[in-house]
mmCIF file of N, CA and C and ligand atoms in Angstrom:
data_model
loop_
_atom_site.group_PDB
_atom_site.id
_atom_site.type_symbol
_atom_site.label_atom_id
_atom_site.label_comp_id
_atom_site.label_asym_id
_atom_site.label_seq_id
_atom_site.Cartn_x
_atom_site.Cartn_y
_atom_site.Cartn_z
ATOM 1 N N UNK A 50 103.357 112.072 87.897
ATOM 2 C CA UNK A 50 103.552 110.981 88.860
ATOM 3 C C UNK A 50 102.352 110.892 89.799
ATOM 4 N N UNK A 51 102.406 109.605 90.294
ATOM 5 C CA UNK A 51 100.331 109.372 90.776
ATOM 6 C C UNK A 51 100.948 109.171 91.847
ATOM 7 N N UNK A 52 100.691 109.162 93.067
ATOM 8 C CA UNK A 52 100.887 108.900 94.478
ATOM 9 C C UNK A 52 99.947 107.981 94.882
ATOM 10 N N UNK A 53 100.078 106.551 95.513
ATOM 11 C CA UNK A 53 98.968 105.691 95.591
ATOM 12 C C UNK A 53 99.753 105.260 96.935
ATOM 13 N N UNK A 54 98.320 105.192 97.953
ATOM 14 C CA UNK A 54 98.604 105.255 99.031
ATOM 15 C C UNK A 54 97.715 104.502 99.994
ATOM 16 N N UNK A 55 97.779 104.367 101.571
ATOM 17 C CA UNK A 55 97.235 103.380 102.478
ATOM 18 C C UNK A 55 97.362 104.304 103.578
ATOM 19 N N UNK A 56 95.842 104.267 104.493
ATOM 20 C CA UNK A 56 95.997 105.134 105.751
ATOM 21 C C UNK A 56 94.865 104.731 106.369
ATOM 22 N N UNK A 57 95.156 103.807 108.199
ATOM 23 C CA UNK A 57 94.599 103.305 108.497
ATOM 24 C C UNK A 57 94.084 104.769 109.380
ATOM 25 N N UNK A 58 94.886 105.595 110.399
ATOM 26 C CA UNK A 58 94.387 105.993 111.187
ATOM 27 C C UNK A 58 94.611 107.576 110.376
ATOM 28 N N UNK A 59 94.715 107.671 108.947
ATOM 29 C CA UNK A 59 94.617 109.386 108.675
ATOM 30 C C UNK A 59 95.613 110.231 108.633
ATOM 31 N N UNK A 60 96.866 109.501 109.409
ATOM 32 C CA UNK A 60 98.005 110.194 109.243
ATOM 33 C C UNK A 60 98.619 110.556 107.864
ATOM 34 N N UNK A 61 98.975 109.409 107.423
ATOM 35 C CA UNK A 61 99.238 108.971 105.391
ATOM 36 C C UNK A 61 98.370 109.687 104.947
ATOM 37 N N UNK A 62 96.934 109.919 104.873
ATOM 38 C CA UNK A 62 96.235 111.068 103.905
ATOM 39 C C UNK A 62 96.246 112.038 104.064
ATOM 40 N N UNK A 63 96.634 112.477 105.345
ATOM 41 C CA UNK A 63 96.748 114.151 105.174
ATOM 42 C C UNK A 63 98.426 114.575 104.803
ATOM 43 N N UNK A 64 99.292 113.508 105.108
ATOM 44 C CA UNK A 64 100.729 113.560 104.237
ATOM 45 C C UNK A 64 100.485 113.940 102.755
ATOM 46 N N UNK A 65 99.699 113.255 102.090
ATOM 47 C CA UNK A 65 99.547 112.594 100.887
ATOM 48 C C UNK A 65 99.171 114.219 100.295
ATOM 49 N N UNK A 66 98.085 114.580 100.670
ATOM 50 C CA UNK A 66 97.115 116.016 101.100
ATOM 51 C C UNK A 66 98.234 117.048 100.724
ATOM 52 N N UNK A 67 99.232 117.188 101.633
ATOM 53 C CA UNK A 67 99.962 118.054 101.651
ATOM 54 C C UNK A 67 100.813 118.036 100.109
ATOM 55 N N UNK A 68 101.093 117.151 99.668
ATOM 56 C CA UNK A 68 102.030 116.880 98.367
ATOM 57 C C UNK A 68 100.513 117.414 97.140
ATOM 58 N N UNK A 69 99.667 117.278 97.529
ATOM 59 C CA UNK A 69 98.583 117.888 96.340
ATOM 60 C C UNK A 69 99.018 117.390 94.775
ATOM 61 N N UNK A 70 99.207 116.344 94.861
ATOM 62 C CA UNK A 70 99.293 115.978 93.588
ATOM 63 C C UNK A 70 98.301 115.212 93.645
ATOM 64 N N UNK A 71 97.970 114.235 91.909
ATOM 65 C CA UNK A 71 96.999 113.271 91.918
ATOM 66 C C UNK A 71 97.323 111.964 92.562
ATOM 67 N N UNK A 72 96.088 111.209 93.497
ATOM 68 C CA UNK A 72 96.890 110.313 94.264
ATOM 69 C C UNK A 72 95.220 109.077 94.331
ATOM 70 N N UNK A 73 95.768 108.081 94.629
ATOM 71 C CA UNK A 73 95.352 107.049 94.365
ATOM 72 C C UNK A 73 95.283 106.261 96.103
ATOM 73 N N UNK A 74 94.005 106.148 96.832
ATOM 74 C CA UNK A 74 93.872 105.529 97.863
ATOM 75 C C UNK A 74 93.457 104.315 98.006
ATOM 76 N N UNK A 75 94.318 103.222 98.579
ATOM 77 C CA UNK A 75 94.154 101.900 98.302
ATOM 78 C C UNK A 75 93.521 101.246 99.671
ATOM 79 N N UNK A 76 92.083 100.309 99.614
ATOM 80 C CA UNK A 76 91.844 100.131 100.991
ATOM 81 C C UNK A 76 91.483 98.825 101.137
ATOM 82 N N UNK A 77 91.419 98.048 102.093
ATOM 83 C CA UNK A 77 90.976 96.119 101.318
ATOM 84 C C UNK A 77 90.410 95.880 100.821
ATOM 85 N N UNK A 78 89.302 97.340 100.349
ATOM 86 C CA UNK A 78 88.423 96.746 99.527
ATOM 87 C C UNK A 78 88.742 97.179 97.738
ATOM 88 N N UNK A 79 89.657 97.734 97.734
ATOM 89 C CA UNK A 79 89.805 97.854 96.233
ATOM 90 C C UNK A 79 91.211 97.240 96.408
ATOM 91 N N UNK A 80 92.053 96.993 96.489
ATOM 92 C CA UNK A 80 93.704 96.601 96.104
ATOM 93 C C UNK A 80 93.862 96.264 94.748
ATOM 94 N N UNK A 81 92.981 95.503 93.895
ATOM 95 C CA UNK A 81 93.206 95.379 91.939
ATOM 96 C C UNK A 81 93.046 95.972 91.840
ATOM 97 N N UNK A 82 93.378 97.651 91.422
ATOM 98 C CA UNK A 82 93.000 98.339 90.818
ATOM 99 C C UNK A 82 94.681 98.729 89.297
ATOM 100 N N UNK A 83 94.081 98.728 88.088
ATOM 101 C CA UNK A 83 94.768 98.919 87.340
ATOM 102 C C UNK A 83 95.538 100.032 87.280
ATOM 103 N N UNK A 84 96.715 100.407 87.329
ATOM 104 C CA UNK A 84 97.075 102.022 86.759
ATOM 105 C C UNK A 84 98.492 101.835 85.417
ATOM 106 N N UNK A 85 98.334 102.604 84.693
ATOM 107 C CA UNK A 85 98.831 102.693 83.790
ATOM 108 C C UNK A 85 100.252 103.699 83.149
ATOM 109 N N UNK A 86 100.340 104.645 84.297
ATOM 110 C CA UNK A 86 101.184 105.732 84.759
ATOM 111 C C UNK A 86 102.051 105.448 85.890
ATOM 112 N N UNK A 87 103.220 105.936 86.454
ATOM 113 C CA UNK A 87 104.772 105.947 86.758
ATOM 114 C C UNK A 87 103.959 106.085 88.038
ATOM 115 N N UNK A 88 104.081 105.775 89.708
ATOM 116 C CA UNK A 88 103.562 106.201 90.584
ATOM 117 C C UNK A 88 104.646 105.851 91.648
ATOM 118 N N UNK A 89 104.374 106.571 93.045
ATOM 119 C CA UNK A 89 105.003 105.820 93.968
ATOM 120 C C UNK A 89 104.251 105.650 95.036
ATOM 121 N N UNK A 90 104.758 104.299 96.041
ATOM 122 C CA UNK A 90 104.114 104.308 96.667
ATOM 123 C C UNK A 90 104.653 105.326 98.393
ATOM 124 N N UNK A 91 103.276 105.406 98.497
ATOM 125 C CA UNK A 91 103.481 105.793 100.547
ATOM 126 C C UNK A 91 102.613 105.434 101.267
ATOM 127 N N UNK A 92 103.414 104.587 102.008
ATOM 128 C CA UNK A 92 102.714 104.048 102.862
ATOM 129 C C UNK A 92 102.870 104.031 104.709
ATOM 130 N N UNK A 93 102.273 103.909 105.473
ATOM 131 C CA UNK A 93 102.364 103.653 106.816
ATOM 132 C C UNK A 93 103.471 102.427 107.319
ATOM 133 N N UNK A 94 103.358 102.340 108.672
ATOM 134 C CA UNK A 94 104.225 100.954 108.972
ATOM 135 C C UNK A 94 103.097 100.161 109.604
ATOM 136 N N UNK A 95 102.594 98.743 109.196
ATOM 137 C CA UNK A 95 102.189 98.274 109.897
ATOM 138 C C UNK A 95 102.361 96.779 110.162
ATOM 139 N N UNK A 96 102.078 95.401 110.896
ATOM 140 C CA UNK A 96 102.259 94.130 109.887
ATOM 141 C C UNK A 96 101.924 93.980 109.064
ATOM 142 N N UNK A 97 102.840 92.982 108.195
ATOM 143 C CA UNK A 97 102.702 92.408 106.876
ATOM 144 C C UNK A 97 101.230 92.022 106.668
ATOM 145 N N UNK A 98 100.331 91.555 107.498
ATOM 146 C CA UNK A 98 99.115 91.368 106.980
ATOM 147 C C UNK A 98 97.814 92.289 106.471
ATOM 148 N N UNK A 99 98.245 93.342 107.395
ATOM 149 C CA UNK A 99 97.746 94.821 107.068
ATOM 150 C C UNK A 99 98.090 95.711 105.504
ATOM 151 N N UNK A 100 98.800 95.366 105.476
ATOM 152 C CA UNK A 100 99.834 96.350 104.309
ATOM 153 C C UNK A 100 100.101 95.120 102.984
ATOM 154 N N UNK A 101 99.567 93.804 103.071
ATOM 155 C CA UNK A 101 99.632 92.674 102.342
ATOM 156 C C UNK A 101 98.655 93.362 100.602
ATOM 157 N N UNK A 102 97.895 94.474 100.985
ATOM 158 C CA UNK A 102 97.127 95.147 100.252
ATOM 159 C C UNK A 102 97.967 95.842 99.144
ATOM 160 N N UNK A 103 98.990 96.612 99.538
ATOM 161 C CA UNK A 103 99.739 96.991 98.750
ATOM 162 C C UNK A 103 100.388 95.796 97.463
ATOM 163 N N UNK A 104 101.065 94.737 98.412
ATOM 164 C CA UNK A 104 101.434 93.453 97.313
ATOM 165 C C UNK A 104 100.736 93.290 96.417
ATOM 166 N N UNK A 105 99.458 93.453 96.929
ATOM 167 C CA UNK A 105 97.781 93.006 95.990
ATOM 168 C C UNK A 105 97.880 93.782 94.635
ATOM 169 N N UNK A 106 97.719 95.145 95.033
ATOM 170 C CA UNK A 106 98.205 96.435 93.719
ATOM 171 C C UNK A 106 99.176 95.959 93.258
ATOM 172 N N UNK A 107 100.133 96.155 93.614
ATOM 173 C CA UNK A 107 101.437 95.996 92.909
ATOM 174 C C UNK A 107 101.877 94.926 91.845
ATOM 175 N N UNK A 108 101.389 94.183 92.416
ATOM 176 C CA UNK A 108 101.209 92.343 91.194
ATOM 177 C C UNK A 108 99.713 92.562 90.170
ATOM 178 N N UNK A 109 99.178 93.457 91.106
ATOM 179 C CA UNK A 109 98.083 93.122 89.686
ATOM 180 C C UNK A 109 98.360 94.097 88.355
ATOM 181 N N UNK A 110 97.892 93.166 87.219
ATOM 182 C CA UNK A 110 98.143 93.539 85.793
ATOM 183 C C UNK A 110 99.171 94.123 85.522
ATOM 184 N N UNK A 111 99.395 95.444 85.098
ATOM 185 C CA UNK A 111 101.219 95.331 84.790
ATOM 186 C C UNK A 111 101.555 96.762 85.620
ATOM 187 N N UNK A 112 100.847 96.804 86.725
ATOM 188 C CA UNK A 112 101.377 97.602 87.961
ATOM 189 C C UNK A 112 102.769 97.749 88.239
ATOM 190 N N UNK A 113 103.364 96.467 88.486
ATOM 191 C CA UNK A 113 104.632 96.254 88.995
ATOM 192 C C UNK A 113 105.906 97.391 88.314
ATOM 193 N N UNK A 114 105.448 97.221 86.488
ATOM 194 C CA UNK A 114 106.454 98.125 85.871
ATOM 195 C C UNK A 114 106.297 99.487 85.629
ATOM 196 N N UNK A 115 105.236 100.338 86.178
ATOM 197 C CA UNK A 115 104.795 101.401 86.603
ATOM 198 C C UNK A 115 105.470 102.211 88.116
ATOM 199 N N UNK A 116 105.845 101.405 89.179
ATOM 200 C CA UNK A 116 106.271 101.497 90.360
ATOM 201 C C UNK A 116 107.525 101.898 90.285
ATOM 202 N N UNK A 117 107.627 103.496 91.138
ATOM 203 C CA UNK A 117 108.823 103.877 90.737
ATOM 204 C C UNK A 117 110.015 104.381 92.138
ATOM 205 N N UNK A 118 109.103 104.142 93.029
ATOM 206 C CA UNK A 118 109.645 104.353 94.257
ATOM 207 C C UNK A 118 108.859 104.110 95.384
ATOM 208 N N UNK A 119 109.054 103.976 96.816
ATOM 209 C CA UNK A 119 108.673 103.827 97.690
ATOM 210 C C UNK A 119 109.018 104.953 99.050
ATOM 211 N N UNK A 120 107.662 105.453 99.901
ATOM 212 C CA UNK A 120 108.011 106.333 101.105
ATOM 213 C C UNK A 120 107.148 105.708 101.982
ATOM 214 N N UNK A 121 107.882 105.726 102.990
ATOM 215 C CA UNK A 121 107.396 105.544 104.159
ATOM 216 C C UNK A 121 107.261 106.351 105.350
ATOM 217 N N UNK A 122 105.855 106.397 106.119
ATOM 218 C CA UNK A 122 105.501 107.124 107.490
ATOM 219 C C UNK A 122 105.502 106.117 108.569
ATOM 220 N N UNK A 123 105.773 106.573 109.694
ATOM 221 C CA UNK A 123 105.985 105.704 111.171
ATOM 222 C C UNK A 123 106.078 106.581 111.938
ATOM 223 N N UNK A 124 106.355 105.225 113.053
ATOM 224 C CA UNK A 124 106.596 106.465 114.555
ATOM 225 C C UNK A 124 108.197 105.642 114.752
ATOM 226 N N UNK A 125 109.100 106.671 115.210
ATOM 227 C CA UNK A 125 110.664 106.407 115.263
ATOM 228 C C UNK A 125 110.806 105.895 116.823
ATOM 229 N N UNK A 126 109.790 105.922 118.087
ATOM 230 C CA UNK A 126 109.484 104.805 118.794
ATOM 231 C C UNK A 126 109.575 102.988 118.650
ATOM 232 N N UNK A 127 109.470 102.930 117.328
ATOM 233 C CA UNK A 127 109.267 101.671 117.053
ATOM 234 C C UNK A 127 110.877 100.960 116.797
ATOM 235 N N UNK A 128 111.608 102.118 117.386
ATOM 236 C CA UNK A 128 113.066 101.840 116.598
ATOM 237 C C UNK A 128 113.552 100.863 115.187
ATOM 238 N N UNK A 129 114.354 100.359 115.701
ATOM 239 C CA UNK A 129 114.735 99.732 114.417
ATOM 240 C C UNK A 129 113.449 98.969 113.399
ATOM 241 N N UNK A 130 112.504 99.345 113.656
ATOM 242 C CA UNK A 130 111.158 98.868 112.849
ATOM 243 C C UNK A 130 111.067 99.827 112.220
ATOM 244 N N UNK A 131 111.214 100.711 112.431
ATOM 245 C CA UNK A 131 110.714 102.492 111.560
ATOM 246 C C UNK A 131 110.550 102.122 110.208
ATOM 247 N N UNK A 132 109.529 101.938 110.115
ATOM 248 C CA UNK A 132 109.317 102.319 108.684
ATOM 249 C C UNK A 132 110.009 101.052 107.885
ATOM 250 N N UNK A 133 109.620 99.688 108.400
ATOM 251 C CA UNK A 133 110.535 98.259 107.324
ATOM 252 C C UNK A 133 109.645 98.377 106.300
ATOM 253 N N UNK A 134 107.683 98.527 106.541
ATOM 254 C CA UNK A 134 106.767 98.572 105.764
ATOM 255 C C UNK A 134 107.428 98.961 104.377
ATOM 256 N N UNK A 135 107.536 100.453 104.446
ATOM 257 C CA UNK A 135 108.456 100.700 102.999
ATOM 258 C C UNK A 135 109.748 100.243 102.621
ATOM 259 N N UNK A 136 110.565 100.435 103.406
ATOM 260 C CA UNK A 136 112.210 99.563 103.338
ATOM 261 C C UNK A 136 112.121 98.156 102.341
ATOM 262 N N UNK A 137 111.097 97.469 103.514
ATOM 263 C CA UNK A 137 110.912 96.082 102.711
ATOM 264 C C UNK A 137 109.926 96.001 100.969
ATOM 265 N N UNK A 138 109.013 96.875 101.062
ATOM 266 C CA UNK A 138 108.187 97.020 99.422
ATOM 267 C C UNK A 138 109.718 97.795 98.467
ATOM 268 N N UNK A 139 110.367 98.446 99.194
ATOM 269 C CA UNK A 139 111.501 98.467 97.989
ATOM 270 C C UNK A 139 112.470 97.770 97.555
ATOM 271 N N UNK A 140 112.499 97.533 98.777
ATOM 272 C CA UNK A 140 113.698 96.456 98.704
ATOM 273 C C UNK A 140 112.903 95.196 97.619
ATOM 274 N N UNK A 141 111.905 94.490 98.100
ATOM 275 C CA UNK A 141 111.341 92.999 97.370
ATOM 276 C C UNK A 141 111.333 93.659 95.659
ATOM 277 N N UNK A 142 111.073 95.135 95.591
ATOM 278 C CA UNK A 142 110.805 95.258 94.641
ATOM 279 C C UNK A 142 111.533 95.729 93.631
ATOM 280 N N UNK A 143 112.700 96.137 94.457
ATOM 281 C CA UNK A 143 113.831 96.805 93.682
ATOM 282 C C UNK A 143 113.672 98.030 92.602
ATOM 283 N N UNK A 144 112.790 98.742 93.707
ATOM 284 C CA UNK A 144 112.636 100.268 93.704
ATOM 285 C C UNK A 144 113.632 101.404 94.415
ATOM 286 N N UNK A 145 113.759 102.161 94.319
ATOM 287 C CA UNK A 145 114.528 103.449 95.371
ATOM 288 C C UNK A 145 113.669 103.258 96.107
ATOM 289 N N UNK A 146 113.960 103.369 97.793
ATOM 290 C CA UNK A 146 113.381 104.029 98.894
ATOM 291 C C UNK A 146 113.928 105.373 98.746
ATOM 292 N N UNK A 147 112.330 106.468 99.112
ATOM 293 C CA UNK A 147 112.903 107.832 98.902
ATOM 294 C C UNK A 147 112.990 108.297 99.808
ATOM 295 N N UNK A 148 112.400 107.931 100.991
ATOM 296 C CA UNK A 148 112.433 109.114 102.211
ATOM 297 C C UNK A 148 111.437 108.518 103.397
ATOM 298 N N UNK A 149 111.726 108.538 104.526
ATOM 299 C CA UNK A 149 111.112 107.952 106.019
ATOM 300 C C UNK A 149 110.317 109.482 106.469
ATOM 301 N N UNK A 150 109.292 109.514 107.125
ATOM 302 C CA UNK A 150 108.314 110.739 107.891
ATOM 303 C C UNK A 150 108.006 109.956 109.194
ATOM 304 N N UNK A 151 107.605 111.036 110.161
ATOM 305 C CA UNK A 151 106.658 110.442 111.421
ATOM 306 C C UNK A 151 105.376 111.117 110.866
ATOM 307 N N UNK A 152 104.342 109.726 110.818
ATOM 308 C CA UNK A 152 103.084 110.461 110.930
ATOM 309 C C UNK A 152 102.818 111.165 109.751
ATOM 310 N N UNK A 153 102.045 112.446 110.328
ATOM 311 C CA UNK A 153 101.703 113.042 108.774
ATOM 312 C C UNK A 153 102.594 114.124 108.238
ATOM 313 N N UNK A 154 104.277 113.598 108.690
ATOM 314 C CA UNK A 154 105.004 114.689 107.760
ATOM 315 C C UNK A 154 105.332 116.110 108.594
ATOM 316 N N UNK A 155 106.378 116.716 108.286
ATOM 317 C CA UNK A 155 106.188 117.951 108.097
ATOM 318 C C UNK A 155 106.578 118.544 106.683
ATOM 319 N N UNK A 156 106.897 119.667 107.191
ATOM 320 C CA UNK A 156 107.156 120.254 105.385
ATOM 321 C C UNK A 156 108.444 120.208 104.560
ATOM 322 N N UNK A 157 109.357 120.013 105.509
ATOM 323 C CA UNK A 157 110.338 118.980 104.845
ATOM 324 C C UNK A 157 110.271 118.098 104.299
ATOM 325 N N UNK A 158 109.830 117.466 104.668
ATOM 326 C CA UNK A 158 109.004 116.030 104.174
ATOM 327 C C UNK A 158 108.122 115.829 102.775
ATOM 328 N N UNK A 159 107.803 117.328 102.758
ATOM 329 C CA UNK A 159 107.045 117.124 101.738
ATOM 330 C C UNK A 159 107.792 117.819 100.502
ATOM 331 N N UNK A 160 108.729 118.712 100.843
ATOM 332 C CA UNK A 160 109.665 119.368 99.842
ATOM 333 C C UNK A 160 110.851 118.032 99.555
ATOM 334 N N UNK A 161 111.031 116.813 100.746
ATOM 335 C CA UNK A 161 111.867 116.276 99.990
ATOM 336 C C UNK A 161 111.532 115.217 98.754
ATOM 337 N N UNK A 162 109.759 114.794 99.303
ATOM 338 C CA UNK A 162 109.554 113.764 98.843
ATOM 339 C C UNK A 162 109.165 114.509 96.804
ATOM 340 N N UNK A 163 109.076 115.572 97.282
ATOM 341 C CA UNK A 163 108.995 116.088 95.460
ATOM 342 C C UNK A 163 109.825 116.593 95.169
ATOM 343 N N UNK A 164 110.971 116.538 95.903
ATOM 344 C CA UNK A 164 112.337 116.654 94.841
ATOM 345 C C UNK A 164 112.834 115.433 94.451
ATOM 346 N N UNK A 165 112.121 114.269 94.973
ATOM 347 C CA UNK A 165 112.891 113.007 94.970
ATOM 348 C C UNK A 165 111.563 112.892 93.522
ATOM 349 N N UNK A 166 110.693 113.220 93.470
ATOM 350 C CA UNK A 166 109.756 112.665 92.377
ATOM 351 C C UNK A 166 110.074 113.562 91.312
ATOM 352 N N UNK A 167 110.963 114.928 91.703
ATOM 353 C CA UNK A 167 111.350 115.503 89.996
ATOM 354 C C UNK A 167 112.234 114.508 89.337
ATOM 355 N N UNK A 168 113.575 114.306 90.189
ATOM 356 C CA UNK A 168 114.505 113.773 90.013
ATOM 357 C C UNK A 168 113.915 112.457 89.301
ATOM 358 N N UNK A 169 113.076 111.800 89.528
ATOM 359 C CA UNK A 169 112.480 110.152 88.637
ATOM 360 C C UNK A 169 111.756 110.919 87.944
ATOM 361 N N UNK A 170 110.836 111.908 87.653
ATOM 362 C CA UNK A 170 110.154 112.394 86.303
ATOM 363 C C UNK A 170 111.665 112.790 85.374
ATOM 364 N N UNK A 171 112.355 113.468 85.552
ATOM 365 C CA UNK A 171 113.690 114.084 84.398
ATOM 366 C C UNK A 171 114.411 112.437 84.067
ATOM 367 N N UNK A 172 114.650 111.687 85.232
ATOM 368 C CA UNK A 172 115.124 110.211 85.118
ATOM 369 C C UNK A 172 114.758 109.759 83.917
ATOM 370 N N UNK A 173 113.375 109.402 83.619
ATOM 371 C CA UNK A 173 112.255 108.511 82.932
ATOM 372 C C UNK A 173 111.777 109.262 82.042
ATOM 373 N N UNK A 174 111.723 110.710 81.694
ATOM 374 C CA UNK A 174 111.630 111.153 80.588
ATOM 375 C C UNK A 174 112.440 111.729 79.458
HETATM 376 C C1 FMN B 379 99.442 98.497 115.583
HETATM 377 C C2 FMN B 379 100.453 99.492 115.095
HETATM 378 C C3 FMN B 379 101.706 99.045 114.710
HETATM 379 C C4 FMN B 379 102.676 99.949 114.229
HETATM 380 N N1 FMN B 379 103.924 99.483 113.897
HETATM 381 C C5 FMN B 379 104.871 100.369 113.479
HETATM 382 C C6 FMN B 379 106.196 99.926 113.167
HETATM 383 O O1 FMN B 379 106.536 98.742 113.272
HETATM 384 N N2 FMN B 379 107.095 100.853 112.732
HETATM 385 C C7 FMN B 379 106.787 102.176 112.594
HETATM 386 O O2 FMN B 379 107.640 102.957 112.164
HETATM 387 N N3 FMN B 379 105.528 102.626 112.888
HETATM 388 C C8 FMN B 379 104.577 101.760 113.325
HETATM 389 N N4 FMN B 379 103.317 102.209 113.630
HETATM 390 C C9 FMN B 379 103.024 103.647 113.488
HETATM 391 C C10 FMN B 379 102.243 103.983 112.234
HETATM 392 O O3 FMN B 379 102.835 103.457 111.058
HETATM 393 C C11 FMN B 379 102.184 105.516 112.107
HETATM 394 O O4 FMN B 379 101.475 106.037 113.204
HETATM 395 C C12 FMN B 379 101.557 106.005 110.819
HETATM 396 O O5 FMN B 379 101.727 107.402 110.713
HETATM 397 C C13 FMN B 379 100.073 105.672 110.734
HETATM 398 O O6 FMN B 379 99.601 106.052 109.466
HETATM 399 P P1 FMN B 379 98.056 106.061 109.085
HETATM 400 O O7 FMN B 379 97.364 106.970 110.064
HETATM 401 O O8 FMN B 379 98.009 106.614 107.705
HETATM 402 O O9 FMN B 379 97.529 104.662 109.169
HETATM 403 C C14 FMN B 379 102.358 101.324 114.122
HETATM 404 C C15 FMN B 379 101.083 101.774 114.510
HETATM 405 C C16 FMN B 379 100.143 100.877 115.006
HETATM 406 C C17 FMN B 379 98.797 101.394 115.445
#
């Protein structure tokens, strides 16, 4: 499973960091990029115009049926906003949301988000 991801201020990559798997960083300047393997996304919370990058990936070439879940990082300040960034890419996309973090995680966070990615590798294979 590929982890493909967005991090404006660094928080999301050193999350990402911590899970040490192979991972895929998406920034305005690449968003087409093809992948061909099961991935999920994690992403930050930010407006829709910021994070419009992800849509970009996701629609291009046959991305969409590769996409196997969605996580999201925030700050829980933002209350009922926490984290729609991901809520909403699963929801439009009718993926699982796997799991909400502040920031860059702790280690919970990172033990849940790869039990949630065994559980879709045994799923799908
Ligand atoms: C302008 C701005 C808007 C944000 N809006 C939200 C929000 O609506 N909900 C939320 O949960 N976090 C929000 N955040 C918090 C970020 O998503 C959070 O700090 C995240 O860890 C940043 O990740 P990054 O460093 O990888 O970019 C916002 C942060 C900024 C700077």
């Amino acid at each position: 499973m590929k982890i493909v991801f967005i991090s404006l201020t660094g928080q999301t990559r050193k999350f990402v960091k911590k899970l040490n798997m192979d991972s895929l960083e998406l920034s305005a300047a690449n968003p087409f990029q093809v992948v061909e393997e099961p991935y999920i996304i994690v992403t930050p919370t930010y407006d829709k115009e910021v994070t419009e990058i992800l849509n970009d990936f996701i629609e291009t070439a046959n991305n969409q049926h590769f996409l196997k879940g969605v996580a999201g990082g925030g700050n829980l300040n933002f209350g009922k906003l926490f984290v729609f960034t991901a809520k909403d890419l699963a929801h439009d996309y009718n993926v699982p949301f796997l799991h909400s973090f502040e920031f860059q995680g702790n280690e919970e966070d990172v033990n849940l988000i790869k039990k949630a990615v065994d559980q879709i590798d045994n799923y799908t294979s």
